[in-house]
mmCIF file of C-alpha atoms in Angstrom:
data_model
loop_
_atom_site.group_PDB
_atom_site.id
_atom_site.type_symbol
_atom_site.label_atom_id
_atom_site.label_comp_id
_atom_site.label_asym_id
_atom_site.label_seq_id
_atom_site.Cartn_x
_atom_site.Cartn_y
_atom_site.Cartn_z
ATOM 1 C CA UNK A 1 14.802 -37.829 57.023
ATOM 2 C CA UNK A 2 15.517 -34.068 57.439
ATOM 3 C CA UNK A 3 11.986 -34.616 59.429
ATOM 4 C CA UNK A 4 13.780 -36.363 61.663
ATOM 5 C CA UNK A 5 16.981 -35.205 62.219
ATOM 6 C CA UNK A 6 15.141 -31.914 62.890
ATOM 7 C CA UNK A 7 12.922 -33.616 66.154
ATOM 8 C CA UNK A 8 15.948 -35.511 66.871
ATOM 9 C CA UNK A 9 17.936 -32.191 67.496
ATOM 10 C CA UNK A 10 14.820 -29.883 68.794
ATOM 11 C CA UNK A 11 15.173 -32.996 71.322
ATOM 12 C CA UNK A 12 17.922 -32.745 72.436
ATOM 13 C CA UNK A 13 18.485 -29.396 73.832
ATOM 14 C CA UNK A 14 17.880 -29.495 77.861
ATOM 15 C CA UNK A 15 13.931 -28.683 78.353
ATOM 16 C CA UNK A 16 14.904 -27.315 81.804
ATOM 17 C CA UNK A 17 17.121 -24.607 80.337
ATOM 18 C CA UNK A 18 15.154 -23.526 77.690
ATOM 19 C CA UNK A 19 12.528 -22.862 80.077
ATOM 20 C CA UNK A 20 14.509 -21.108 81.717
ATOM 21 C CA UNK A 21 15.281 -18.895 78.300
ATOM 22 C CA UNK A 22 11.127 -18.515 77.943
ATOM 23 C CA UNK A 23 10.675 -17.183 81.654
ATOM 24 C CA UNK A 24 13.659 -14.561 80.843
ATOM 25 C CA UNK A 25 12.040 -13.201 77.701
ATOM 26 C CA UNK A 26 8.009 -13.545 79.573
ATOM 27 C CA UNK A 27 9.466 -11.592 82.073
ATOM 28 C CA UNK A 28 11.446 -9.200 79.662
ATOM 29 C CA UNK A 29 8.159 -8.248 77.355
ATOM 30 C CA UNK A 30 6.135 -7.981 80.849
ATOM 31 C CA UNK A 31 8.610 -5.291 82.200
ATOM 32 C CA UNK A 32 8.002 -3.645 78.665
ATOM 33 C CA UNK A 33 4.746 -3.890 78.507
ATOM 34 C CA UNK A 34 4.407 -2.093 81.697
ATOM 35 C CA UNK A 35 6.753 0.633 81.268
ATOM 36 C CA UNK A 36 5.039 1.096 77.923
ATOM 37 C CA UNK A 37 1.797 1.531 79.640
ATOM 38 C CA UNK A 38 2.828 3.879 82.782
ATOM 39 C CA UNK A 39 4.393 5.797 80.246
ATOM 40 C CA UNK A 40 0.974 6.012 78.094
ATOM 41 C CA UNK A 41 -0.773 7.283 81.080
ATOM 42 C CA UNK A 42 1.913 9.782 81.436
ATOM 43 C CA UNK A 43 1.100 11.641 78.692
ATOM 44 C CA UNK A 44 -2.368 10.815 78.294
ATOM 45 C CA UNK A 45 -2.218 13.290 82.252
ATOM 46 C CA UNK A 46 0.332 15.842 80.604
ATOM 47 C CA UNK A 47 -1.949 15.684 77.305
ATOM 48 C CA UNK A 48 -5.140 16.968 79.055
ATOM 49 C CA UNK A 49 -3.376 18.943 81.485
ATOM 50 C CA UNK A 50 -2.879 21.230 78.582
ATOM 51 C CA UNK A 51 -5.642 21.479 76.952
ATOM 52 C CA UNK A 52 -7.281 24.435 77.862
ATOM 53 C CA UNK A 53 -10.291 24.625 80.686
ATOM 54 C CA UNK A 54 -13.178 24.914 78.129
ATOM 55 C CA UNK A 55 -12.386 21.085 77.544
ATOM 56 C CA UNK A 56 -11.248 19.998 80.502
ATOM 57 C CA UNK A 57 -12.129 19.666 84.353
ATOM 58 C CA UNK A 58 -9.315 19.419 87.457
ATOM 59 C CA UNK A 59 -10.276 19.866 91.328
ATOM 60 C CA UNK A 60 -13.582 17.135 92.822
ATOM 61 C CA UNK A 61 -16.371 20.229 92.979
ATOM 62 C CA UNK A 62 -16.468 21.186 89.503
ATOM 63 C CA UNK A 63 -15.508 17.833 88.311
ATOM 64 C CA UNK A 64 -18.665 16.308 90.622
ATOM 65 C CA UNK A 65 -21.037 19.031 88.823
ATOM 66 C CA UNK A 66 -20.147 18.198 85.211
ATOM 67 C CA UNK A 67 -21.190 14.728 85.866
ATOM 68 C CA UNK A 68 -24.001 14.871 87.950
ATOM 69 C CA UNK A 69 -24.410 17.459 84.555
ATOM 70 C CA UNK A 70 -23.974 14.763 82.271
ATOM 71 C CA UNK A 71 -21.156 16.315 80.466
ATOM 72 C CA UNK A 72 -17.826 13.967 81.337
ATOM 73 C CA UNK A 73 -16.611 12.267 78.825
ATOM 74 C CA UNK A 74 -13.800 10.374 80.449
ATOM 75 C CA UNK A 75 -13.101 10.900 84.080
ATOM 76 C CA UNK A 76 -9.442 10.226 85.198
ATOM 77 C CA UNK A 77 -8.668 8.515 88.464
ATOM 78 C CA UNK A 78 -5.747 7.589 90.816
ATOM 79 C CA UNK A 79 -6.220 3.938 91.076
ATOM 80 C CA UNK A 80 -5.110 3.377 94.364
ATOM 81 C CA UNK A 81 -6.227 5.478 96.881
ATOM 82 C CA UNK A 82 -10.307 6.125 97.948
ATOM 83 C CA UNK A 83 -11.231 9.247 98.533
ATOM 84 C CA UNK A 84 -13.439 9.931 101.666
ATOM 85 C CA UNK A 85 -16.975 12.430 99.734
ATOM 86 C CA UNK A 86 -20.343 12.942 100.910
ATOM 87 C CA UNK A 87 -23.411 12.048 100.541
ATOM 88 C CA UNK A 88 -26.655 13.133 100.837
ATOM 89 C CA UNK A 89 -29.985 10.677 101.784
ATOM 90 C CA UNK A 90 -32.240 13.164 99.854
ATOM 91 C CA UNK A 91 -31.272 14.449 97.285
ATOM 92 C CA UNK A 92 -27.844 12.075 96.459
ATOM 93 C CA UNK A 93 -26.274 15.645 96.355
ATOM 94 C CA UNK A 94 -22.965 14.505 96.391
ATOM 95 C CA UNK A 95 -19.800 16.874 98.034
ATOM 96 C CA UNK A 96 -16.343 16.685 98.878
ATOM 97 C CA UNK A 97 -16.010 18.694 101.796
ATOM 98 C CA UNK A 98 -19.391 19.045 103.920
ATOM 99 C CA UNK A 99 -19.756 22.158 105.445
ATOM 100 C CA UNK A 100 -23.242 22.738 106.953
ATOM 101 C CA UNK A 101 -25.116 20.225 109.090
ATOM 102 C CA UNK A 102 -26.951 19.047 105.944
ATOM 103 C CA UNK A 103 -27.263 18.766 102.821
ATOM 104 C CA UNK A 104 -26.533 22.226 100.741
ATOM 105 C CA UNK A 105 -29.669 21.459 98.182
ATOM 106 C CA UNK A 106 -32.724 20.264 99.951
ATOM 107 C CA UNK A 107 -31.348 20.040 104.497
ATOM 108 C CA UNK A 108 -31.920 16.324 104.182
ATOM 109 C CA UNK A 109 -29.424 14.720 106.318
ATOM 110 C CA UNK A 110 -25.948 13.296 104.576
ATOM 111 C CA UNK A 111 -23.561 10.631 105.536
ATOM 112 C CA UNK A 112 -19.968 9.434 104.445
ATOM 113 C CA UNK A 113 -19.288 7.966 101.346
ATOM 114 C CA UNK A 114 -16.043 6.968 99.255
ATOM 115 C CA UNK A 115 -16.328 9.443 96.397
ATOM 116 C CA UNK A 116 -14.494 7.410 93.599
ATOM 117 C CA UNK A 117 -17.164 4.403 93.705
ATOM 118 C CA UNK A 118 -19.808 7.589 93.620
ATOM 119 C CA UNK A 119 -17.734 9.040 90.675
ATOM 120 C CA UNK A 120 -17.964 5.497 88.807
ATOM 121 C CA UNK A 121 -21.111 4.920 89.393
ATOM 122 C CA UNK A 122 -22.375 8.215 88.115
ATOM 123 C CA UNK A 123 -20.364 8.215 85.140
ATOM 124 C CA UNK A 124 -21.123 5.637 83.652
ATOM 125 C CA UNK A 125 -24.618 6.015 84.661
ATOM 126 C CA UNK A 126 -23.677 8.972 82.756
ATOM 127 C CA UNK A 127 -22.411 7.087 79.465
ATOM 128 C CA UNK A 128 -18.365 8.293 80.106
ATOM 129 C CA UNK A 129 -15.885 6.492 80.197
ATOM 130 C CA UNK A 130 -13.442 5.868 83.317
ATOM 131 C CA UNK A 131 -9.192 6.030 83.329
ATOM 132 C CA UNK A 132 -7.618 4.515 86.473
ATOM 133 C CA UNK A 133 -3.905 5.415 86.390
ATOM 134 C CA UNK A 134 -1.116 5.101 88.825
ATOM 135 C CA UNK A 135 2.867 5.465 89.263
ATOM 136 C CA UNK A 136 3.869 8.936 87.861
ATOM 137 C CA UNK A 137 0.683 9.905 85.982
ATOM 138 C CA UNK A 138 -1.399 9.633 89.465
ATOM 139 C CA UNK A 139 1.764 11.591 91.626
ATOM 140 C CA UNK A 140 0.868 13.953 88.364
ATOM 141 C CA UNK A 141 -2.987 14.425 88.584
ATOM 142 C CA UNK A 142 -2.514 14.724 92.642
ATOM 143 C CA UNK A 143 -1.372 17.967 91.830
ATOM 144 C CA UNK A 144 -4.561 18.851 90.730
ATOM 145 C CA UNK A 145 -7.000 17.292 94.251
ATOM 146 C CA UNK A 146 -6.452 13.947 92.184
ATOM 147 C CA UNK A 147 -9.853 13.641 90.043
ATOM 148 C CA UNK A 148 -9.875 15.266 86.587
ATOM 149 C CA UNK A 149 -12.768 15.072 83.121
ATOM 150 C CA UNK A 150 -12.480 15.603 79.733
ATOM 151 C CA UNK A 151 -16.390 17.587 79.228
ATOM 152 C CA UNK A 152 -18.829 16.717 76.305
ATOM 153 C CA UNK A 153 -19.730 20.083 75.416
#
């Protein structure tokens, strides 16, 4: 009897009212999760920037060199931006700014490339991690040329 009473009591609720309440709860939970994620990303940027330059670097050329040498444990990039750079057709040298007609290492021709794509490829090749940040964390990273890396050794 008691189970039947409970089932009848539950079924007497308006299903549309319950759905609206559940949707409100889900919206609140999702908003809180997004706030927490943004806060964690910003904390990570501050933590990395407060480390000494021996364990962290910022800026494109220094970061690219560390990645090519396999010394970058984690690379942090803004997740919404594209950066244009140059890639050598011969030795695959990557550079943010091109100041001469050919590659500075081997004198082959160079072509425009998406640096974020090249960085991701190199980091994964060298068994590193990528962290894509957004919002306040990405804005803070932009103050340091939009890229940074935690150094392995």
